Coordinates of C-alpha atoms in Angstrom, one line a residue:
M7 CA -30.2 19.7 -7.6
T8 CA -27.7 20.5 -4.9
Q9 CA -24.5 22.2 -6.0
Q10 CA -21.1 20.5 -6.0
T11 CA -18.8 20.9 -3.1
P12 CA -16.3 18.0 -3.6
L13 CA -13.4 16.9 -1.6
S14 CA -10.1 17.2 -3.3
P15 CA -10.2 14.4 -5.9
P16 CA -7.6 11.6 -5.4
E17 CA -4.9 11.0 -7.9
F18 CA -6.3 8.2 -10.1
P19 CA -3.9 5.9 -12.0
K20 CA -4.4 5.9 -15.8
I21 CA -4.9 2.2 -15.7
C22 CA -6.1 0.0 -12.8
T23 CA -5.2 -3.7 -12.9
G24 CA -4.9 -6.7 -10.5
L25 CA -2.7 -7.0 -7.5
I26 CA -0.9 -10.3 -7.4
N27 CA 1.7 -11.1 -4.7
G28 CA 1.5 -7.5 -3.8
E29 CA 2.6 -6.3 -7.3
L30 CA 0.5 -4.8 -10.1
A31 CA -0.4 -7.3 -12.8
D32 CA 1.1 -6.8 -16.3
V33 CA -1.3 -4.8 -18.5
A34 CA 0.4 -5.6 -21.8
G35 CA -2.3 -6.8 -24.3
A36 CA -5.1 -6.6 -21.7
H37 CA -8.6 -5.8 -22.6
L38 CA -9.3 -2.3 -21.3
L39 CA -12.6 -1.3 -19.7
D40 CA -13.7 2.3 -18.9
V41 CA -14.4 3.1 -15.3
I42 CA -17.0 5.9 -15.3
N43 CA -17.8 8.5 -12.7
P44 CA -21.6 8.3 -12.5
A45 CA -21.8 11.9 -11.3
T46 CA -20.3 13.3 -14.6
G47 CA -20.7 10.4 -17.0
K48 CA -17.0 10.8 -17.8
T49 CA -14.2 8.2 -17.8
L50 CA -12.1 8.2 -14.6
L51 CA -9.5 5.7 -15.7
E52 CA -9.2 2.4 -17.6
L53 CA -9.4 -1.1 -16.0
A54 CA -7.0 -3.7 -17.5
E55 CA -8.9 -7.0 -17.4
N56 CA -6.9 -9.8 -15.9
S57 CA -6.6 -12.9 -18.1
P58 CA -7.3 -16.5 -17.0
E59 CA -3.5 -17.0 -16.9
Q60 CA -3.2 -14.1 -14.4
V61 CA -6.1 -15.5 -12.4
N62 CA -4.4 -18.8 -12.3
K63 CA -1.2 -17.2 -11.1
A64 CA -3.1 -15.5 -8.2
V65 CA -4.9 -18.7 -7.2
Q66 CA -1.7 -20.8 -7.4
S67 CA 0.1 -18.3 -5.2
A68 CA -2.7 -18.2 -2.7
H69 CA -2.8 -22.0 -2.6
A70 CA 0.9 -22.2 -2.0
A71 CA 0.7 -19.7 0.8
F72 CA -2.1 -21.7 2.4
M73 CA -0.2 -25.0 2.2
N74 CA 3.1 -23.5 3.6
G75 CA 1.2 -22.3 6.6
V76 CA 2.5 -18.7 6.6
W77 CA -1.0 -17.5 7.5
S78 CA -3.2 -20.7 7.9
C79 CA -0.9 -21.9 10.7
A80 CA -0.2 -18.5 12.2
P81 CA -1.1 -18.1 15.9
I82 CA -4.6 -16.6 16.5
S83 CA -2.9 -13.7 18.2
Q84 CA -1.0 -12.9 15.1
R85 CA -4.1 -13.0 12.9
Q86 CA -5.9 -10.8 15.5
S87 CA -3.1 -8.3 15.4
V88 CA -3.2 -7.9 11.6
L89 CA -7.0 -7.6 11.5
L90 CA -7.0 -5.0 14.3
K91 CA -4.2 -3.0 12.6
A92 CA -6.1 -3.1 9.3
A93 CA -9.2 -1.7 11.0
E94 CA -7.2 1.1 12.6
L95 CA -5.7 2.0 9.2
I96 CA -9.1 1.9 7.5
K97 CA -10.6 4.3 10.0
Q98 CA -7.6 6.6 9.7
R99 CA -8.1 6.8 5.9
A100 CA -11.9 6.8 5.9
D101 CA -12.3 9.9 3.8
S102 CA -10.0 9.0 1.0
L103 CA -11.3 5.4 0.9
A104 CA -14.9 6.7 0.8
A105 CA -14.0 9.0 -2.0
L106 CA -12.9 6.1 -4.1
D107 CA -16.3 4.5 -3.8
V108 CA -18.1 7.8 -4.5
Y109 CA -16.2 8.4 -7.7
T110 CA -16.9 5.0 -9.1
T111 CA -20.4 4.4 -7.8
G112 CA -22.1 7.7 -7.1
L113 CA -22.8 6.8 -3.5
V114 CA -23.5 9.9 -1.3
F115 CA -20.3 10.5 0.6
H116 CA -21.8 11.6 4.0
R117 CA -24.8 9.3 4.0
S118 CA -23.5 6.1 2.4
A119 CA -19.9 5.9 1.4
R120 CA -18.2 7.1 4.6
P121 CA -20.4 5.2 7.0
Q122 CA -19.7 2.1 4.9
I123 CA -16.0 2.5 5.4
F124 CA -16.4 2.5 9.2
A125 CA -18.8 -0.5 9.0
G126 CA -16.1 -2.3 7.0
A127 CA -13.5 -1.5 9.6
S128 CA -15.8 -2.8 12.3
W129 CA -16.0 -6.2 10.5
F130 CA -12.2 -6.6 11.0
E131 CA -12.6 -5.7 14.7
Y132 CA -15.5 -8.1 15.1
F133 CA -13.9 -11.2 13.6
A134 CA -10.6 -10.5 15.4
G135 CA -12.6 -10.8 18.6
R136 CA -14.6 -13.8 17.4
I137 CA -11.6 -16.0 16.6
G138 CA -10.3 -15.4 20.1
T139 CA -13.4 -16.9 21.7
Q140 CA -14.0 -19.9 19.5
D141 CA -14.3 -23.2 21.4
D142 CA -13.5 -26.7 20.1
K143 CA -16.1 -29.4 21.0
L144 CA -15.4 -32.5 23.1
F145 CA -17.7 -35.5 23.1
R146 CA -17.4 -38.4 25.5
Q147 CA -20.2 -40.7 24.5
L148 CA -17.9 -43.6 23.5
P149 CA -16.3 -45.5 26.3
E150 CA -12.8 -44.6 27.2
T151 CA -12.7 -42.3 24.2
H152 CA -12.4 -38.6 23.6
T153 CA -13.9 -37.3 20.3
L154 CA -12.6 -33.8 19.5
V155 CA -14.2 -31.6 16.9
T156 CA -12.2 -28.7 15.6
R157 CA -12.6 -26.3 12.7
E158 CA -9.8 -25.5 10.2
A159 CA -9.6 -23.1 7.3
V160 CA -11.1 -24.3 4.0
G161 CA -8.1 -23.3 1.8
T162 CA -8.3 -20.7 -0.9
A163 CA -11.5 -18.6 -1.1
G164 CA -12.7 -16.7 -4.2
L165 CA -14.5 -13.6 -3.0
F166 CA -16.9 -11.7 -5.4
T167 CA -18.0 -8.3 -4.3
P168 CA -20.8 -6.0 -5.7
W169 CA -20.6 -2.4 -7.1
N170 CA -23.2 -0.9 -4.7
I171 CA -21.3 -1.5 -1.4
P172 CA -17.8 -2.2 -2.8
F173 CA -15.6 -1.5 0.2
Q174 CA -17.9 -2.6 2.9
G175 CA -18.7 -5.8 1.0
A176 CA -15.0 -6.6 0.6
C177 CA -14.4 -6.0 4.3
L178 CA -17.1 -8.4 5.4
K179 CA -15.9 -11.3 3.3
L180 CA -12.1 -10.7 3.8
A181 CA -12.4 -10.2 7.6
A182 CA -14.1 -13.5 8.1
A183 CA -12.1 -15.5 5.5
L184 CA -8.7 -14.2 6.8
A185 CA -9.7 -14.5 10.4
A186 CA -10.3 -18.2 9.8
G187 CA -6.8 -18.6 8.2
N188 CA -7.7 -18.8 4.5
S189 CA -5.9 -17.5 1.5
C190 CA -8.1 -15.3 -0.7
V191 CA -8.5 -14.0 -4.2
L192 CA -10.8 -11.0 -4.3
K193 CA -12.7 -10.1 -7.5
P194 CA -14.5 -6.7 -7.2
S195 CA -17.0 -5.4 -9.6
E196 CA -15.4 -3.9 -12.7
Q197 CA -17.5 -0.8 -12.1
S198 CA -15.9 -0.1 -8.7
P199 CA -12.4 -1.6 -8.5
L200 CA -10.4 1.1 -6.7
G201 CA -11.3 0.3 -3.1
A202 CA -10.3 -3.3 -3.4
E203 CA -6.7 -2.5 -4.3
A204 CA -6.6 0.1 -1.5
L205 CA -7.9 -2.5 1.0
V206 CA -5.4 -5.2 0.0
T207 CA -2.6 -2.6 0.3
I208 CA -3.8 -1.7 3.8
L209 CA -3.8 -5.4 4.8
H210 CA -0.2 -5.9 3.6
E211 CA 0.8 -2.8 5.5
A212 CA -0.9 -4.3 8.6
G213 CA 1.3 -7.3 8.4
L214 CA -0.6 -9.8 6.2
P215 CA 2.1 -12.0 4.5
R216 CA 2.5 -11.6 0.7
G217 CA 0.9 -14.4 -1.2
V218 CA -2.1 -14.8 1.1
L219 CA -4.3 -12.2 -0.7
H220 CA -4.7 -11.1 -4.3
V221 CA -7.0 -9.0 -6.4
V222 CA -8.1 -9.8 -9.9
N223 CA -10.2 -7.4 -12.0
G224 CA -12.4 -7.8 -15.0
R225 CA -15.8 -8.9 -16.2
G226 CA -17.7 -11.8 -14.8
P227 CA -17.7 -14.0 -17.9
E228 CA -14.0 -13.5 -18.3
T229 CA -12.0 -12.9 -15.1
G230 CA -14.9 -14.0 -12.8
A231 CA -15.4 -17.3 -14.6
A232 CA -11.7 -18.1 -14.5
L233 CA -11.8 -17.6 -10.7
A234 CA -15.0 -19.5 -10.1
Q235 CA -13.9 -22.5 -12.2
H236 CA -10.4 -22.8 -10.8
P237 CA -9.9 -26.3 -9.2
L238 CA -7.9 -24.9 -6.3
V239 CA -10.6 -22.5 -5.1
Q240 CA -12.4 -24.5 -2.4
A241 CA -14.9 -21.9 -1.3
I242 CA -16.7 -19.0 -3.2
S243 CA -18.6 -16.1 -1.6
F244 CA -20.6 -14.1 -4.1
T245 CA -22.7 -11.0 -3.7
G246 CA -24.3 -9.7 -6.8
G247 CA -26.9 -10.4 -9.4
E248 CA -29.0 -13.5 -10.2
N249 CA -27.3 -14.4 -13.5
G250 CA -23.8 -14.1 -12.1
G251 CA -24.8 -16.2 -9.1
R252 CA -26.3 -18.9 -11.2
A253 CA -23.1 -19.2 -13.4
I254 CA -20.9 -19.4 -10.2
A255 CA -23.2 -21.9 -8.6
I256 CA -22.9 -24.2 -11.6
A257 CA -19.1 -23.8 -11.7
A258 CA -18.8 -24.6 -8.0
A259 CA -21.2 -27.5 -8.1
Q260 CA -19.1 -29.3 -10.8
R261 CA -16.3 -29.7 -8.3
F262 CA -18.3 -29.6 -5.0
A263 CA -16.8 -26.3 -3.8
K264 CA -18.5 -24.6 -1.0
V265 CA -20.6 -21.5 -2.0
T266 CA -22.5 -18.8 -0.3
M267 CA -24.5 -16.2 -2.2
E268 CA -26.3 -13.0 -1.4
L269 CA -28.4 -12.1 -4.4
G270 CA -31.4 -9.9 -5.1
G271 CA -34.5 -9.0 -3.3
K272 CA -38.0 -7.6 -3.7
S273 CA -38.7 -7.0 0.0
A274 CA -42.1 -6.3 1.5
N275 CA -42.5 -3.3 3.7
I276 CA -45.9 -3.8 5.5
I277 CA -47.5 -0.7 7.1
F278 CA -50.4 -1.7 9.4
D279 CA -53.1 0.8 10.3
D280 CA -51.9 0.9 14.0
A281 CA -48.3 1.7 13.2
D282 CA -46.5 4.7 14.6
Y283 CA -47.3 6.8 11.5
D284 CA -44.3 9.1 11.4
R285 CA -41.8 6.4 12.1
A286 CA -43.3 4.2 9.5
L287 CA -43.3 7.0 6.9
D288 CA -39.6 7.8 7.7
G289 CA -38.8 4.1 7.5
A290 CA -40.5 3.5 4.2
I291 CA -38.8 6.4 2.6
M292 CA -35.4 5.3 4.0
A293 CA -35.9 1.7 3.0
I294 CA -36.4 2.5 -0.7
Y295 CA -34.3 5.6 -1.3
A296 CA -31.2 5.0 0.8
N297 CA -28.0 4.1 -1.0
N298 CA -29.5 5.9 -4.1
G299 CA -32.2 3.2 -4.2
Q300 CA -29.5 0.6 -5.1
A301 CA -29.8 -1.9 -2.3
C302 CA -30.7 -5.6 -2.4
L303 CA -32.5 -5.2 0.9
A304 CA -34.6 -2.2 -0.2
G305 CA -38.2 -2.2 0.9
S306 CA -39.4 -1.8 -2.6
R307 CA -43.0 -3.3 -2.3
I308 CA -44.8 -1.1 0.2
F309 CA -48.0 -2.7 1.5
V310 CA -50.1 0.0 3.3
H311 CA -53.4 -0.7 5.1
A312 CA -56.5 0.7 3.4
K313 CA -57.4 2.7 6.5
I314 CA -54.3 4.9 6.2
A315 CA -53.4 4.4 2.5
D316 CA -54.6 7.7 1.0
R317 CA -52.9 9.8 3.6
F318 CA -49.7 7.7 3.8
I319 CA -49.2 7.6 0.0
A320 CA -49.9 11.4 -0.3
D321 CA -47.4 12.2 2.5
F322 CA -44.8 9.8 1.0
I323 CA -45.0 11.6 -2.4
A324 CA -44.8 15.0 -0.8
R325 CA -41.6 13.9 1.0
T326 CA -40.3 12.4 -2.3
H327 CA -40.6 15.8 -3.9
N328 CA -38.4 17.3 -1.2
I329 CA -35.6 14.7 -1.5
R330 CA -32.4 16.6 -2.4
I331 CA -30.8 15.2 -5.5
G332 CA -27.3 16.3 -6.3
D333 CA -23.5 15.8 -6.3
P334 CA -22.6 13.0 -3.9
F335 CA -19.9 15.0 -2.2
D336 CA -22.4 17.8 -1.2
A337 CA -23.4 17.5 2.5
A338 CA -27.0 18.4 1.6
T339 CA -27.4 15.7 -1.0
E340 CA -29.8 12.8 -0.1
L341 CA -29.9 11.0 -3.5
G342 CA -26.9 10.7 -5.8
P343 CA -26.7 9.4 -9.3
Q344 CA -27.4 5.9 -10.5
S345 CA -24.4 3.7 -11.1
S346 CA -24.4 3.7 -14.9
Q347 CA -26.2 5.1 -17.9
A348 CA -27.6 1.7 -18.8
H349 CA -28.9 1.2 -15.2
M350 CA -30.4 4.7 -15.2
Q351 CA -32.3 3.9 -18.3
R352 CA -33.5 0.6 -17.0
V353 CA -34.9 2.1 -13.8
L354 CA -36.7 4.8 -15.8
S355 CA -38.2 2.2 -18.2
F356 CA -40.3 0.7 -15.4
C357 CA -42.8 3.5 -15.4
D358 CA -43.8 2.5 -18.9
I359 CA -43.8 -1.1 -17.8
A360 CA -46.1 -0.2 -14.9
R361 CA -48.6 1.5 -17.2
Q362 CA -48.6 -1.6 -19.5
D363 CA -49.7 -3.6 -16.4
N364 CA -52.4 -1.1 -15.6
C365 CA -50.6 0.4 -12.6
E366 CA -51.0 4.0 -11.7
V367 CA -47.8 6.1 -12.1
L368 CA -48.1 8.6 -9.2
E369 CA -44.7 10.1 -9.7
Q370 CA -42.8 9.8 -13.0
G371 CA -39.0 9.6 -12.5
S372 CA -37.0 11.7 -14.9
T373 CA -33.4 12.6 -15.6
Q374 CA -32.1 15.5 -13.5
A375 CA -28.9 16.7 -15.1
E376 CA -27.3 17.2 -18.5
H377 CA -24.3 15.2 -17.4
G378 CA -24.2 12.2 -15.0
Y379 CA -26.8 9.7 -14.2
Y380 CA -29.2 11.6 -11.9
I381 CA -32.9 10.7 -11.8
S382 CA -35.8 11.7 -9.6
P383 CA -37.7 9.0 -7.7
S384 CA -40.7 7.2 -9.2
V385 CA -43.8 6.1 -7.2
V386 CA -46.3 3.6 -8.6
L387 CA -49.6 2.2 -7.2
A388 CA -50.1 -1.4 -8.3
H389 CA -53.4 -3.2 -8.0
D390 CA -52.0 -6.7 -8.5
N391 CA -48.9 -8.2 -6.9
K392 CA -48.3 -10.2 -10.1
T393 CA -47.3 -7.1 -12.1
R394 CA -43.6 -6.7 -13.1
V395 CA -43.0 -3.8 -10.8
C396 CA -44.0 -6.0 -7.9
Q397 CA -42.0 -9.1 -9.1
E398 CA -38.8 -7.8 -10.6
E399 CA -35.9 -6.2 -8.7
I400 CA -35.6 -2.7 -10.1
F401 CA -32.7 -1.7 -7.9
G402 CA -33.2 2.1 -8.0
P403 CA -35.3 4.9 -6.5
F404 CA -38.6 3.3 -7.5
A405 CA -41.3 2.7 -4.9
T406 CA -44.3 0.4 -5.6
F407 CA -47.4 0.7 -3.3
L408 CA -50.1 -2.0 -2.8
V409 CA -53.1 -1.5 -0.6
F410 CA -54.5 -4.2 1.7
D411 CA -57.2 -4.6 4.3
D412 CA -56.6 -8.2 5.6
D413 CA -53.7 -9.5 7.6
D414 CA -53.6 -13.0 6.1
A415 CA -54.0 -11.6 2.6
V416 CA -51.0 -9.2 3.0
I417 CA -48.8 -12.0 4.3
A418 CA -49.7 -14.2 1.3
A419 CA -49.0 -11.3 -1.1
A420 CA -45.7 -10.5 0.7
N421 CA -44.6 -14.1 0.2
D422 CA -45.7 -14.2 -3.4
T423 CA -42.3 -13.6 -4.8
R424 CA -39.3 -15.7 -5.9
F425 CA -37.1 -13.6 -3.6
G426 CA -36.9 -13.7 0.2
L427 CA -34.2 -11.5 1.5
A428 CA -35.6 -8.9 3.9
G429 CA -39.0 -7.9 5.3
Y430 CA -40.2 -4.8 7.2
I431 CA -43.2 -4.6 9.5
W432 CA -44.7 -1.5 11.2
T433 CA -47.4 -2.0 13.9
A434 CA -48.0 -1.1 17.5
D435 CA -49.4 -4.5 18.2
L436 CA -46.4 -6.8 19.0
K437 CA -48.6 -9.9 18.7
R438 CA -49.6 -8.9 15.3
G439 CA -46.0 -8.0 14.4
H440 CA -44.6 -11.2 15.7
R441 CA -47.2 -13.3 13.9
T442 CA -46.5 -11.5 10.6
A443 CA -42.7 -11.7 11.1
S444 CA -43.0 -15.5 11.7
A445 CA -45.1 -16.0 8.6
L446 CA -42.8 -14.0 6.2
R447 CA -40.6 -16.2 4.0
S448 CA -37.6 -13.9 4.4
G449 CA -34.2 -14.4 5.8
Y450 CA -34.0 -11.0 7.7
V451 CA -37.2 -9.4 9.2
L452 CA -37.3 -6.1 11.0
L453 CA -40.1 -4.9 13.2
N454 CA -40.7 -1.2 13.6
T455 CA -37.2 -0.3 12.4
P456 CA -35.4 0.4 9.2
M457 CA -32.4 -1.9 8.3
V458 CA -29.9 -2.4 11.1
R459 CA -27.3 -5.1 10.9
E460 CA -26.5 -7.4 13.9
R461 CA -23.0 -8.8 13.3
N462 CA -23.7 -11.9 15.3
A463 CA -26.7 -12.8 13.3
P464 CA -26.9 -14.5 9.9
F465 CA -27.8 -12.3 6.9
G466 CA -29.1 -13.8 3.7
G467 CA -32.3 -14.9 2.0
Y468 CA -34.7 -17.6 0.9
G469 CA -35.3 -18.7 -2.7
F470 CA -33.7 -16.6 -5.4
S471 CA -32.2 -14.3 -2.8
G472 CA -29.3 -16.6 -2.2
V473 CA -27.7 -19.6 -0.6
D474 CA -26.4 -19.9 2.9
R475 CA -25.7 -16.9 5.1
E476 CA -23.0 -14.4 6.1
G477 CA -22.3 -12.9 9.5
G478 CA -21.1 -14.1 12.9
E479 CA -20.6 -17.8 13.3
W480 CA -22.3 -18.4 9.9
S481 CA -19.4 -16.7 8.1
L482 CA -16.8 -18.5 10.2
N483 CA -18.5 -21.9 9.6
F484 CA -18.5 -21.2 5.9
Y485 CA -14.8 -20.4 5.7
T486 CA -13.9 -23.5 7.8
E487 CA -14.3 -27.2 7.7
P488 CA -15.1 -29.3 10.8
K489 CA -12.6 -32.0 11.6
T490 CA -13.4 -34.9 14.0
M491 CA -10.6 -36.6 15.8
V492 CA -11.3 -39.8 17.8
V493 CA -8.8 -40.5 20.5
P494 CA -9.3 -43.6 22.7
Y495 CA -7.4 -43.7 26.0
G496 CA -8.3 -47.3 26.9
N497 CA -7.7 -50.6 25.3
A498 CA -11.0 -51.5 23.7
P499 CA -10.6 -54.9 21.9
I500 CA -9.9 -54.9 18.2
P501 CA -11.3 -57.8 16.1
K502 CA -8.4 -59.9 14.9
L503 CA -9.3 -60.7 11.4
G504 CA -7.2 -63.3 9.6
K505 CA -5.5 -64.6 12.8
S506 CA -6.1 -68.2 13.7

């Protein structure tokens, strides 16, 4: 393990609570939850869970702000100014904001947390630009009539963000929703609540009117359910686990609220025998071990062609042995701790599960520190894609290999999953790569590259990986409703019913 070389730790409040109308929510009588530092296993602070009554107060205030037009009717130039100022402030405070995520998630500061802060700032810059170039549509098919189609904000949006990319995830949702003119209530994961409060404070400092944006904190079945079920929440954007997504989808469906969901994945990473070997090896390691292995888009099922399988797997394991595990603030660290003790134990349990399914455990993950939730990577060779390690999202540094020798067979196996978020393909034959990419039932497919995010493109998945998409116009369309206005400029005859 690498040695600790931390930044100066921030001053944490003793209790974190919601932020409603720019003020801290009352903590009297609140249920308290421990917020744990995964690097030490020790409590950082307590989180005061917001009650349904407090959630209602936040939503009512957001709705009132929307209806009075303080933000929804603000000029586009004003919205752009606020978003761009927020982006500037985020970049200025990148180190301190990244530290908040590190202390609550274990993300590696230099490799994950800090880059995610800048990625979050770029979403505000991006959507500030997009709303300045949106065009209304004019149709003239009807005689002497103009039909104008515009888009207007949905209303109040409930935004649920995950623990594995807490700040960046909040920025993506908020930038799009606010750019469109909505009011928002943000509900971060109870494991990583600190960045959300800091982000809302920055937006207020940038000029966002009070009442437009609020933060509520707590567990999904309590605070989250109150937000998802609220009748004044017209749109819900959720990134997280399957069970939470299902509960929110049911709540939204009961009142026909709009919903977008980015859920789990069990993405295939297909290494053909003609691939650029070194790049494919680098890409496979990156795709499963980046972000401490805790990424929905991880390339967790690695299909490698039989002609190169023995060499590739051996080299992969050798590299795995050299991955530097340690304190997330150490510049040398490549793999930090898992997010919680329960999650660490769950990831480790899959080696035994693999053996029960007659898989070969090539590298047994194990705990790496007396304190904190550090584990070494696991590597398994599966002989059947039906096994649990090939079908269940493990969400940790756990790589599963499968060997193939037929292109059609590997495509069928890659699609044999209830998920369909991402897919990775490595081949020097672009015809082969394009054919494979076209056949994959995945929402985001990358050819000869690890994950890169095109902001103009939709991101999301098929099947159990989610509903709808985020990014570019897809985000703006989700946070807006189309309105058709028919304006005749002639005197087309109107039937005169009831007139003799």
